[in-house]
Short mmCIF file of C-alpha atoms in Angstrom, two decimals:
data_model
loop_
_atom_site.label_atom_id
_atom_site.label_comp_id
_atom_site.label_asym_id
_atom_site.label_seq_id
_atom_site.Cartn_x
_atom_site.Cartn_y
_atom_site.Cartn_z
CA UNK A 240 -0.16 -0.13 0.32
CA UNK A 241 1.36 3.52 -1.80
CA UNK A 242 1.84 6.39 1.82
CA UNK A 243 -0.45 8.26 -0.13
CA UNK A 244 -3.10 5.90 -0.07
CA UNK A 245 -2.09 4.50 3.94
CA UNK A 246 -2.00 8.44 4.76
CA UNK A 247 -6.08 9.24 3.40
CA UNK A 248 -7.24 5.15 5.04
CA UNK A 249 -5.57 7.22 8.35
CA UNK A 250 -6.54 10.28 8.41
CA UNK A 251 -10.45 9.47 7.51
CA UNK A 252 -9.78 6.90 10.62
CA UNK A 253 -8.40 9.51 12.56
CA UNK A 254 -11.30 12.61 12.24
CA UNK A 255 -14.79 9.56 11.93
CA UNK A 256 -12.66 8.28 15.47
CA UNK A 257 -13.16 12.49 16.57
CA UNK A 258 -16.56 13.23 15.33
CA UNK A 259 -17.81 9.71 16.60
CA UNK A 260 -16.37 10.37 20.39
CA UNK A 261 -17.58 13.75 20.12
CA UNK A 262 -21.15 12.36 19.92
CA UNK A 263 -20.96 9.86 21.83
CA UNK A 264 -19.32 10.59 24.34
CA UNK A 265 -21.67 14.22 24.82
CA UNK A 266 -24.17 11.48 26.26
CA UNK A 267 -21.57 9.95 28.01
CA UNK A 268 -20.33 13.22 30.08
CA UNK A 269 -24.03 14.25 30.18
CA UNK A 270 -24.95 11.44 32.35
CA UNK A 271 -21.64 10.85 34.38
CA UNK A 272 -22.85 14.62 35.34
CA UNK A 273 -25.57 13.62 36.74
CA UNK A 274 -24.55 10.88 38.50
CA UNK A 275 -22.01 13.42 40.49
CA UNK A 276 -24.80 14.63 42.09
CA UNK A 277 -25.86 11.67 43.78
CA UNK A 278 -22.76 9.72 44.71
CA UNK A 279 -20.50 10.85 47.22
CA UNK A 280 -16.95 11.89 46.89
CA UNK A 281 -15.51 8.94 48.28
CA UNK A 282 -17.15 6.59 46.54
CA UNK A 283 -15.86 7.56 42.90
CA UNK A 284 -12.30 8.22 44.51
CA UNK A 285 -12.64 4.42 45.84
CA UNK A 286 -14.19 3.88 41.56
CA UNK A 287 -12.31 6.21 39.59
CA UNK A 288 -8.95 5.77 41.06
CA UNK A 289 -8.72 2.87 42.95
CA UNK A 290 -10.09 0.18 41.14
CA UNK A 291 -9.43 1.68 37.52
CA UNK A 292 -6.13 1.61 37.45
CA UNK A 293 -5.98 -2.06 39.14
CA UNK A 294 -7.94 -3.01 36.44
CA UNK A 295 -6.06 -0.16 33.48
CA UNK A 296 -2.16 -1.06 35.14
CA UNK A 297 -3.44 -5.29 34.68
CA UNK A 298 -4.33 -4.63 30.70
CA UNK A 299 -1.94 -1.80 30.00
CA UNK A 300 0.64 -4.46 31.64
CA UNK A 301 -1.17 -7.36 29.35
CA UNK A 302 -1.50 -6.14 26.03
CA UNK A 303 0.68 -3.18 25.48
CA UNK A 304 4.44 -4.04 24.52
CA UNK A 305 2.09 -7.13 22.20
CA UNK A 306 -0.40 -4.10 20.55
CA UNK A 307 3.26 -1.96 20.05
CA UNK A 308 5.00 -5.27 18.46
CA UNK A 309 2.45 -6.35 16.53
CA UNK A 310 2.17 -3.02 14.66
CA UNK A 311 5.02 -2.55 13.01
CA UNK A 312 5.40 -2.65 10.29
CA UNK A 313 7.67 -5.61 8.49
CA UNK A 314 7.51 -7.17 5.13
CA UNK A 315 7.95 -10.28 6.76
CA UNK A 316 5.48 -11.02 9.02
CA UNK A 317 3.41 -13.57 9.35
CA UNK A 318 -0.06 -12.76 10.26
CA UNK A 319 -0.40 -16.20 11.88
CA UNK A 320 2.58 -16.03 14.12
CA UNK A 321 1.24 -12.49 14.98
CA UNK A 322 -2.17 -13.93 16.28
CA UNK A 323 -0.64 -16.46 18.17
CA UNK A 324 1.81 -13.99 19.53
CA UNK A 325 -1.56 -11.81 20.90
CA UNK A 326 -2.61 -14.29 22.66
CA UNK A 327 0.01 -15.13 25.42
CA UNK A 328 -1.71 -11.11 26.89
CA UNK A 329 -4.61 -13.09 27.88
CA UNK A 330 -2.71 -15.36 30.39
CA UNK A 331 -0.85 -12.40 31.26
CA UNK A 332 -3.71 -10.73 32.08
CA UNK A 333 -4.44 -13.41 33.27
CA UNK A 334 -1.58 -13.52 36.02
CA UNK A 335 -1.61 -10.05 37.01
CA UNK A 336 -4.73 -9.79 37.83
CA UNK A 337 -4.48 -12.45 40.66
CA UNK A 338 -1.39 -10.89 41.93
CA UNK A 339 -2.28 -7.33 41.46
CA UNK A 340 -5.81 -7.94 43.19
CA UNK A 341 -4.31 -10.03 46.16
CA UNK A 342 -2.33 -6.52 46.48
CA UNK A 343 -5.70 -3.97 46.34
CA UNK A 344 -7.42 -6.70 48.82
CA UNK A 345 -4.87 -6.80 51.20
CA UNK A 346 -1.09 -4.92 51.76
CA UNK A 347 -3.16 -1.63 50.15
CA UNK A 348 -6.01 0.17 53.17
CA UNK A 349 -9.31 -1.15 53.19
CA UNK A 350 -12.14 0.95 53.01
CA UNK A 351 -14.91 1.74 56.24
CA UNK A 352 -17.10 -0.41 54.33
CA UNK A 353 -20.10 1.36 56.61
CA UNK A 354 -18.88 4.42 53.73
CA UNK A 355 -17.90 2.29 51.11
CA UNK A 356 -19.35 -0.77 50.75
CA UNK A 357 -18.90 -4.30 48.62
CA UNK A 358 -15.32 -2.72 48.32
CA UNK A 359 -14.19 -7.18 47.88
CA UNK A 360 -16.58 -6.54 45.43
CA UNK A 361 -15.42 -4.17 43.31
CA UNK A 362 -11.38 -5.55 43.30
CA UNK A 363 -13.25 -9.56 41.45
CA UNK A 364 -14.90 -7.76 39.53
CA UNK A 365 -12.62 -5.14 38.42
CA UNK A 366 -10.04 -8.34 37.70
CA UNK A 367 -12.41 -10.54 35.79
CA UNK A 368 -13.45 -7.83 33.20
CA UNK A 369 -9.55 -6.67 33.07
CA UNK A 370 -9.62 -9.75 31.36
CA UNK A 371 -12.88 -10.29 29.44
CA UNK A 372 -11.63 -6.80 27.33
CA UNK A 373 -8.31 -8.78 26.94
CA UNK A 374 -10.37 -12.02 25.19
CA UNK A 375 -10.82 -9.12 22.34
CA UNK A 376 -7.33 -8.05 21.49
CA UNK A 377 -6.56 -10.60 18.48
CA UNK A 378 -9.78 -8.66 16.82
CA UNK A 379 -8.59 -5.50 17.64
CA UNK A 380 -5.19 -5.23 16.52
CA UNK A 381 -6.74 -7.07 13.16
CA UNK A 382 -8.25 -4.56 13.09
CA UNK A 383 -6.13 -2.21 13.61
CA UNK A 384 -3.72 -3.11 10.81
CA UNK A 385 -6.26 -2.89 8.39
CA UNK A 386 -7.28 0.66 9.44
CA UNK A 387 -11.08 -0.28 9.68
CA UNK A 388 -12.17 3.41 10.51
CA UNK A 389 -15.59 2.58 13.06
CA UNK A 390 -14.89 -0.29 14.53
CA UNK A 391 -13.29 0.94 17.93
CA UNK A 392 -14.50 4.02 18.24
CA UNK A 393 -18.77 2.63 17.57
CA UNK A 394 -18.25 -0.54 19.54
CA UNK A 395 -16.07 1.55 22.47
CA UNK A 396 -18.70 4.22 22.02
CA UNK A 397 -21.57 1.29 22.54
CA UNK A 398 -19.83 -0.07 24.69
CA UNK A 399 -18.94 3.60 27.18
CA UNK A 400 -23.00 4.33 27.08
CA UNK A 401 -24.28 1.45 28.33
CA UNK A 402 -21.90 1.13 30.96
CA UNK A 403 -23.35 4.85 32.02
CA UNK A 404 -26.94 4.31 32.13
CA UNK A 405 -26.72 0.90 33.57
CA UNK A 406 -24.73 3.13 36.43
CA UNK A 407 -27.85 6.24 36.28
CA UNK A 408 -29.76 3.01 36.46
CA UNK A 409 -28.59 1.46 39.12
CA UNK A 410 -27.30 4.62 40.97
CA UNK A 411 -31.62 6.41 41.15
CA UNK A 412 -32.69 2.19 41.94
CA UNK A 413 -30.09 0.78 44.90
CA UNK A 414 -27.88 3.61 45.94
CA UNK A 415 -26.91 1.04 49.25
CA UNK A 416 -25.75 -1.24 46.75
CA UNK A 417 -22.73 1.23 46.67
CA UNK A 418 -20.10 0.06 44.49
CA UNK A 419 -21.84 -3.58 43.91
CA UNK A 420 -23.34 -1.02 40.93
CA UNK A 421 -19.77 0.33 39.46
CA UNK A 422 -18.70 -3.36 38.87
CA UNK A 423 -21.93 -4.79 37.47
CA UNK A 424 -21.74 -1.96 34.61
CA UNK A 425 -16.96 -2.35 34.54
CA UNK A 426 -18.46 -6.24 33.19
CA UNK A 427 -21.14 -5.45 31.26
CA UNK A 428 -18.86 -2.52 29.64
CA UNK A 429 -16.06 -5.02 28.84
CA UNK A 430 -18.35 -8.50 27.67
CA UNK A 431 -19.74 -5.84 25.15
CA UNK A 432 -16.65 -4.31 23.98
CA UNK A 433 -15.31 -7.80 23.21
CA UNK A 434 -18.70 -8.88 21.64
CA UNK A 435 -19.09 -6.44 19.30
CA UNK A 436 -15.56 -7.42 17.91
CA UNK A 437 -16.92 -10.42 17.60
CA UNK A 438 -19.95 -10.48 15.81
CA UNK A 439 -18.02 -7.86 13.69
CA UNK A 440 -15.58 -10.22 12.51
CA UNK A 441 -17.82 -12.80 12.41
CA UNK A 442 -20.06 -11.36 10.05
CA UNK A 443 -16.71 -10.22 8.14
CA UNK A 444 -15.35 -12.93 6.88
CA UNK A 445 -16.03 -14.32 3.87
CA UNK A 446 -17.54 -11.61 2.29
CA UNK A 447 -17.05 -10.10 -0.95
CA UNK A 448 -15.31 -7.14 1.29
CA UNK A 449 -13.44 -9.26 2.22
CA UNK A 450 -12.68 -10.51 -0.49
CA UNK A 451 -12.13 -6.87 -1.20
CA UNK A 452 -9.54 -5.68 1.66
CA UNK A 453 -7.41 -8.95 0.55
CA UNK A 454 -8.03 -9.66 4.13
CA UNK A 455 -6.06 -12.55 5.68
CA UNK A 456 -7.34 -14.72 7.91
CA UNK A 457 -11.31 -16.39 6.16
CA UNK A 458 -12.71 -17.78 9.33
CA UNK A 459 -13.39 -17.32 12.94
CA UNK A 460 -11.63 -20.05 13.28
CA UNK A 461 -8.13 -18.32 12.65
CA UNK A 462 -8.65 -15.85 15.47
CA UNK A 463 -7.20 -18.59 18.29
CA UNK A 464 -3.45 -20.30 17.98
CA UNK A 465 -2.61 -22.74 16.15
CA UNK A 466 1.17 -24.82 15.38
CA UNK A 467 1.86 -24.86 12.21
CA UNK A 468 4.23 -27.60 10.45
CA UNK A 469 5.83 -24.88 7.62
CA UNK A 470 6.65 -22.36 10.18
CA UNK A 471 7.82 -21.66 14.18
CA UNK A 472 4.95 -21.09 16.97
CA UNK A 473 6.25 -17.57 17.23
CA UNK A 474 8.33 -15.11 14.71
CA UNK A 475 11.29 -14.68 17.28
CA UNK A 476 12.04 -11.71 16.10
CA UNK A 477 8.28 -10.09 16.97
CA UNK A 478 8.94 -11.38 20.26
CA UNK A 479 11.73 -9.86 21.10
CA UNK A 480 10.75 -6.95 20.61
CA UNK A 481 7.36 -7.51 22.59
CA UNK A 482 10.14 -7.90 25.49
CA UNK A 483 11.69 -4.80 24.52
CA UNK A 484 8.13 -2.96 25.11
CA UNK A 485 7.23 -5.18 27.42
CA UNK A 486 10.46 -3.98 29.46
CA UNK A 487 8.92 -0.77 28.63
CA UNK A 488 5.91 -0.32 29.43
CA UNK A 489 5.74 -1.36 33.20
CA UNK A 490 7.51 2.37 33.38
CA UNK A 491 5.20 3.82 31.16
CA UNK A 492 3.06 2.91 33.38
CA UNK A 493 4.27 4.64 36.23
CA UNK A 494 4.51 8.08 33.51
CA UNK A 495 1.44 7.81 32.58
CA UNK A 496 -0.87 7.23 35.88
CA UNK A 497 1.95 8.08 39.09
CA UNK A 498 -0.17 9.70 40.80
CA UNK A 499 -2.93 7.32 41.53
CA UNK A 500 -0.04 4.57 42.63
CA UNK A 501 1.14 7.84 45.30
CA UNK A 502 -1.98 8.38 45.60
CA UNK A 503 -2.97 4.37 46.32
CA UNK A 504 -0.05 3.37 48.27
CA UNK A 505 1.22 6.47 50.17
CA UNK A 506 -2.33 8.10 51.24
CA UNK A 507 -1.68 11.34 50.35
CA UNK A 508 -5.14 12.30 50.01
CA UNK A 509 -8.66 11.11 51.59
CA UNK A 510 -10.99 9.82 48.76
CA UNK A 511 -13.11 12.94 48.57
CA UNK A 512 -9.97 14.40 47.74
CA UNK A 513 -8.33 12.08 45.46
CA UNK A 514 -12.48 11.85 44.24
CA UNK A 515 -12.42 15.90 42.91
CA UNK A 516 -8.70 15.53 41.73
CA UNK A 517 -9.79 12.93 39.60
CA UNK A 518 -13.10 14.16 38.44
CA UNK A 519 -11.15 17.65 37.12
CA UNK A 520 -8.56 15.00 35.20
CA UNK A 521 -11.44 13.48 33.24
CA UNK A 522 -12.85 16.22 32.66
CA UNK A 523 -9.22 18.54 31.89
CA UNK A 524 -8.68 15.89 29.47
CA UNK A 525 -11.59 15.94 26.97
CA UNK A 526 -10.18 16.78 24.66
CA UNK A 527 -7.40 14.59 25.00
CA UNK A 528 -9.36 11.46 24.73
CA UNK A 529 -11.19 13.40 22.08
CA UNK A 530 -8.77 14.38 19.81
CA UNK A 531 -5.64 13.60 21.10
CA UNK A 532 -5.52 9.64 21.78
CA UNK A 533 -7.08 8.93 18.20
CA UNK A 534 -4.68 10.88 16.16
CA UNK A 535 -1.68 9.70 18.52
CA UNK A 536 -3.22 5.91 17.41
CA UNK A 537 -3.79 6.42 14.41
CA UNK A 538 -0.52 7.76 12.87
CA UNK A 539 1.65 5.43 15.38
CA UNK A 540 -0.21 2.71 13.08
CA UNK A 541 0.64 5.46 9.09
CA UNK A 542 3.95 5.73 10.52
CA UNK A 543 4.73 2.22 11.25
CA UNK A 544 3.19 1.55 7.79
CA UNK A 545 5.34 3.49 6.11
CA UNK A 546 8.40 3.77 7.80
CA UNK A 547 11.20 0.31 8.39
CA UNK A 548 12.21 0.49 11.97
CA UNK A 549 15.66 0.95 12.87
CA UNK A 550 16.96 1.89 9.44
CA UNK A 551 18.32 5.53 8.51
CA UNK A 552 16.59 7.67 6.66
CA UNK A 553 18.96 7.05 3.55
CA UNK A 554 18.26 2.82 3.79
CA UNK A 555 13.98 4.68 2.83
CA UNK A 556 12.30 5.71 0.58
CA UNK A 557 12.34 9.27 -0.50
CA UNK A 558 8.90 9.21 -1.32
CA UNK A 559 8.07 8.06 2.23
CA UNK A 560 10.62 9.53 4.25
CA UNK A 561 8.92 12.97 2.57
CA UNK A 562 5.19 11.52 3.68
CA UNK A 563 6.76 11.42 6.80
CA UNK A 564 8.01 14.89 7.32
CA UNK A 565 5.09 16.61 5.91
CA UNK A 566 2.26 14.61 8.01
CA UNK A 567 4.29 14.84 12.02
CA UNK A 568 5.38 18.96 11.23
CA UNK A 569 1.41 19.65 9.95
CA UNK A 570 0.22 17.00 13.20
CA UNK A 571 2.17 18.63 15.28
CA UNK A 572 1.07 22.18 14.12
CA UNK A 573 -1.96 20.74 14.88
CA UNK A 574 -1.77 20.05 18.52
CA UNK A 575 -0.21 22.62 19.70
CA UNK A 576 -2.58 25.28 18.70
CA UNK A 577 -5.60 23.02 20.13
CA UNK A 578 -3.29 22.98 23.17
CA UNK A 579 -2.63 26.63 23.27
CA UNK A 580 -6.28 27.28 22.81
CA UNK A 581 -7.28 25.49 25.74
CA UNK A 582 -4.59 27.12 27.76
CA UNK A 583 -5.61 30.23 26.72
CA UNK A 584 -9.33 30.04 27.00
CA UNK A 585 -9.19 27.13 30.22
CA UNK A 586 -8.19 30.16 32.46
CA UNK A 587 -11.00 32.06 32.76
CA UNK A 588 -13.32 29.43 32.13
CA UNK A 589 -12.31 26.64 34.45
CA UNK A 590 -14.98 27.52 37.07
CA UNK A 591 -17.27 28.17 34.92
CA UNK A 592 -16.78 24.34 33.38
CA UNK A 593 -17.18 22.74 37.13
CA UNK A 594 -19.86 24.16 38.21
CA UNK A 595 -21.99 23.27 35.56
CA UNK A 596 -21.33 19.67 35.19
CA UNK A 597 -20.46 18.97 39.08
CA UNK A 598 -21.94 21.89 40.92
CA UNK A 599 -20.29 23.59 44.44
CA UNK A 600 -18.50 20.43 44.40
CA UNK A 601 -16.75 20.82 42.78
CA UNK A 602 -16.89 24.93 41.58
CA UNK A 603 -15.65 25.66 44.94
CA UNK A 604 -12.71 24.19 46.68
CA UNK A 605 -9.72 23.66 44.91
CA UNK A 606 -11.09 22.58 41.53
CA UNK A 607 -11.60 25.77 39.12
CA UNK A 608 -7.24 25.86 40.39
CA UNK A 609 -6.85 22.03 39.38
CA UNK A 610 -8.44 22.93 35.77
CA UNK A 611 -6.07 26.14 34.43
CA UNK A 612 -2.26 23.46 35.64
CA UNK A 613 -3.84 20.84 33.66
CA UNK A 614 -4.84 23.22 30.80
CA UNK A 615 -1.01 23.29 30.84
CA UNK A 616 -0.86 19.65 30.91
CA UNK A 617 -2.99 19.16 28.52
CA UNK A 618 -0.82 20.81 25.55
CA UNK A 619 3.09 18.75 26.55
CA UNK A 620 0.04 16.02 26.51
CA UNK A 621 -0.68 16.75 22.99
CA UNK A 622 2.59 17.32 21.69
CA UNK A 623 4.26 14.16 23.90
CA UNK A 624 1.98 12.16 22.48
CA UNK A 625 2.78 13.51 17.99
CA UNK A 626 6.35 13.26 18.98
CA UNK A 627 6.36 9.07 20.84
CA UNK A 628 4.21 7.37 18.34
CA UNK A 629 6.90 8.84 15.61
CA UNK A 630 9.12 8.52 17.20
CA UNK A 631 8.19 5.02 19.06
CA UNK A 632 7.57 3.23 15.79
CA UNK A 633 10.89 4.96 13.57
CA UNK A 634 12.91 3.49 16.59
CA UNK A 635 15.34 0.04 15.88
CA UNK A 636 15.00 -2.73 19.09
CA UNK A 637 18.66 -1.60 20.31
CA UNK A 638 17.40 2.12 20.82
CA UNK A 639 13.63 1.10 22.96
CA UNK A 640 15.77 -0.85 24.82
CA UNK A 641 18.19 1.88 25.78
CA UNK A 642 15.33 4.08 25.41
CA UNK A 643 14.26 1.64 28.61
CA UNK A 644 16.84 3.07 30.86
CA UNK A 645 15.96 7.20 29.90
CA UNK A 646 12.41 5.91 31.46
CA UNK A 647 13.38 4.25 34.44
CA UNK A 648 15.28 7.67 35.56
CA UNK A 649 11.68 9.24 34.67
CA UNK A 650 9.95 7.25 36.07
CA UNK A 651 11.68 7.68 39.28
CA UNK A 652 12.00 10.82 39.76
CA UNK A 653 8.33 11.59 38.70
CA UNK A 654 7.05 9.33 41.48
CA UNK A 655 9.63 10.84 44.28
CA UNK A 656 8.49 14.55 42.33
CA UNK A 657 5.07 13.00 42.58
CA UNK A 658 5.06 12.84 46.50
CA UNK A 659 6.83 15.84 47.80
CA UNK A 660 5.13 18.02 45.64
CA UNK A 661 1.64 16.85 46.75
CA UNK A 662 2.83 17.91 50.62
CA UNK A 663 3.83 20.84 49.60
CA UNK A 664 0.50 21.71 47.41
CA UNK A 665 -1.42 19.10 47.10
CA UNK A 666 -3.12 18.07 44.31
CA UNK A 667 -1.72 20.77 42.99
CA UNK A 668 1.47 19.30 42.85
CA UNK A 669 0.60 16.34 41.57
CA UNK A 670 -0.75 18.36 37.71
CA UNK A 671 2.80 19.77 38.33
CA UNK A 672 5.34 16.43 38.88
CA UNK A 673 3.42 15.18 35.53
CA UNK A 674 3.86 18.66 33.54
CA UNK A 675 7.97 18.91 34.57
CA UNK A 676 7.53 15.13 33.15
CA UNK A 677 6.08 15.57 30.43
CA UNK A 678 7.88 17.55 29.11
CA UNK A 679 11.66 15.51 30.10
CA UNK A 680 9.48 13.36 27.90
CA UNK A 681 9.34 15.52 24.56
CA UNK A 682 12.66 16.43 24.38
CA UNK A 683 14.28 13.66 24.33
CA UNK A 684 11.33 12.80 21.56
CA UNK A 685 12.64 16.28 19.76
CA UNK A 686 16.06 14.84 20.42
CA UNK A 687 15.67 11.69 18.91
CA UNK A 688 13.38 13.38 15.80
CA UNK A 689 16.23 15.86 14.87
CA UNK A 690 18.97 13.35 14.66
CA UNK A 691 16.84 10.72 12.95
CA UNK A 692 16.14 13.75 10.05
CA UNK A 693 19.30 15.59 10.54
CA UNK A 694 21.26 16.28 7.66
CA UNK A 695 17.81 16.24 4.87
CA UNK A 696 16.07 18.99 4.24
CA UNK A 697 13.37 18.09 6.34
CA UNK A 698 12.32 20.05 9.46
CA UNK A 699 9.61 18.13 11.04
CA UNK A 700 10.31 20.64 14.51
CA UNK A 701 8.69 23.28 12.66
CA UNK A 702 5.74 23.01 13.34
CA UNK A 703 6.08 23.21 17.07
CA UNK A 704 6.41 27.12 16.50
CA UNK A 705 2.68 28.21 15.79
CA UNK A 706 2.12 32.02 12.96
CA UNK A 707 3.08 35.06 14.84
CA UNK A 708 -0.62 35.91 14.24
CA UNK A 709 -2.02 33.36 15.95
CA UNK A 710 -0.01 33.49 19.43
CA UNK A 711 -0.60 37.41 19.65
CA UNK A 712 -4.25 36.20 19.03
CA UNK A 713 -4.61 33.82 21.66
CA UNK A 714 -2.57 36.55 24.31
CA UNK A 715 -5.67 39.03 23.38
CA UNK A 716 -7.78 36.49 23.46
CA UNK A 717 -6.19 34.97 27.35
CA UNK A 718 -6.77 39.27 28.46
CA UNK A 719 -10.40 39.99 27.81
CA UNK A 720 -11.03 36.23 28.71
CA UNK A 721 -9.76 36.62 32.12
CA UNK A 722 -11.37 40.40 32.42
CA UNK A 723 -15.29 39.68 31.91
CA UNK A 724 -14.44 36.43 34.45
CA UNK A 725 -13.14 38.81 36.88
CA UNK A 726 -15.83 41.82 35.75
CA UNK A 727 -18.59 39.41 35.06
CA UNK A 728 -19.04 35.97 36.47
CA UNK A 729 -19.46 34.02 38.27
CA UNK A 730 -21.07 34.99 41.37
CA UNK A 731 -23.61 36.74 39.31
CA UNK A 732 -27.14 34.90 37.31
CA UNK A 733 -27.03 33.61 34.38
CA UNK A 734 -27.28 36.66 31.66
CA UNK A 735 -23.82 37.40 33.62
CA UNK A 736 -22.63 33.77 33.20
CA UNK A 737 -23.94 33.69 29.31
CA UNK A 738 -22.48 37.47 28.49
CA UNK A 739 -18.91 35.79 29.96
CA UNK A 740 -19.68 33.04 27.13
CA UNK A 741 -20.41 34.95 24.25
CA UNK A 742 -16.94 37.07 25.22
CA UNK A 743 -15.81 34.25 25.71
CA UNK A 744 -16.83 32.66 21.41
CA UNK A 745 -15.67 35.76 19.78
CA UNK A 746 -12.31 35.30 21.03
CA UNK A 747 -12.32 31.81 19.73
CA UNK A 748 -14.87 33.20 16.20
CA UNK A 749 -11.09 35.21 15.88
CA UNK A 750 -8.53 33.33 16.76
CA UNK A 751 -10.00 30.34 14.26
CA UNK A 752 -9.66 33.11 11.86
CA UNK A 753 -5.95 34.29 12.72
CA UNK A 754 -4.73 30.23 12.24
CA UNK A 755 -6.40 29.92 8.77
CA UNK A 756 -5.45 32.99 7.33
CA UNK A 757 -1.80 32.40 8.96
CA UNK A 758 -1.94 29.11 8.68
CA UNK A 759 -2.15 28.16 5.46
CA UNK A 760 -0.29 24.70 4.78
CA UNK A 761 -2.26 23.66 7.83
CA UNK A 762 -5.19 24.09 6.81
CA UNK A 763 -4.35 22.37 3.65
CA UNK A 764 -3.85 19.37 5.25
CA UNK A 765 -6.52 19.60 7.64
CA UNK A 766 -8.90 19.94 3.95
CA UNK A 767 -7.16 17.48 2.02
CA UNK A 768 -6.81 15.03 4.58
CA UNK A 769 -9.16 15.00 7.25
CA UNK A 770 -12.18 16.76 5.68
CA UNK A 771 -11.59 15.45 2.20
CA UNK A 772 -14.27 12.94 1.44
CA UNK A 773 -12.19 11.22 -1.66
CA UNK A 774 -10.63 9.18 0.47
CA UNK A 775 -10.77 5.74 0.41
CA UNK A 776 -14.43 4.62 2.37
CA UNK A 777 -13.59 2.93 5.75
CA UNK A 778 -15.73 0.22 7.71
#
């Protein structure tokens, strides 16, 4: 498949993912806001921090390494051996679920059953749900590798919406069930997610569409591991690459969820404070989930397909390198501008957003301060997602191994920094520690990209520098909306709040206008690839 065809499919995947994420998650957003008014901060802290950390840790450690290794481009890749390798995630997930489940039940502080009942049931349910989700892993990898545009988003969105509806209904009918409500909803979520993938491929295999796409599997039984007399059970080069990513996954998980590990194991915040922090974290990362994560996941597939891992640019096709440089530059410009807009408008609208979403429980106290600092973290998160998706797609196995040592240093410094800054600054300390470590990861990836393109005419890192007109308009918008908040929001009634929103909307329109007029190359990239109707028809 040529680089332009891959790019067309990838941008269609990313844009469709973003649109469907917004459409489906608006309902989820509203249902969660409703639930917050009926559930205590302590239960939210246990579910969203303690139990969710258990679930995400099991799933991440069991599958992340296999995903990265199996999606890496190789001209000698055998899908039979790849599927055999992917299935190793299931027994690995069972082992992690048992080990971590014992720690969560016997080592960590158990909450007061009078305030938070059924804690052990919650641990067992979240552990079971992680294993259920891993059963869909071969289907997920095949769908990503063949750029099935809407399957992933629709299945995840339907599962999330179902989980939210079940949670709301049970909260209203049986509020005394406590964690059992969230446990049942979590099991239904992962079961429905796996079922969507299985049913889709049961219909897809053997169809004319599968033949047209030259899909490598013919029957559902082909998704299961099989021995072959003509080749080894595993591709050992791919397996060792997975092992390299597996060693790295420990460190990446600490960097990704480090503040939750500190909260969980060191008890620096109460369960109630953990709940408020997690709500603000989720609200602040909406754009990251809607926009940045789909871009990162989709374009990791793109870079992996057109770049030969571990080879210099002189050893690769000129057309592929040129395309990768152009795409990387445009992506960096896109996420940098989105992140700067969030920083510029996040300061003046944090308190209003929290008041609308969760009432005085969130808008009073430290909530607005947390969300304002989090807007800066979102900017760093956006840049890091794009730079790392290119870096990990281009690195050789040896470079991945060396990067593990970098990750080890970052993990240790992050945990120490999170602990001491949280003692000093409370919840804000976690966000600042995240910003510091995310900045170091960006520096590492930027240096790698600079070395990768050294000696070539390509300069993709110029995408990190917005135009002067865009920066000036962002600065003016920050000042105007900041003054508007002081003058109009948020102690007055709704007429004053709506006036404050109107000021922000006008500033946002002017900012977007300045970006469109001054960033012509980015505008052309978005129009050609994200908004074009000429791309191939996807699933």
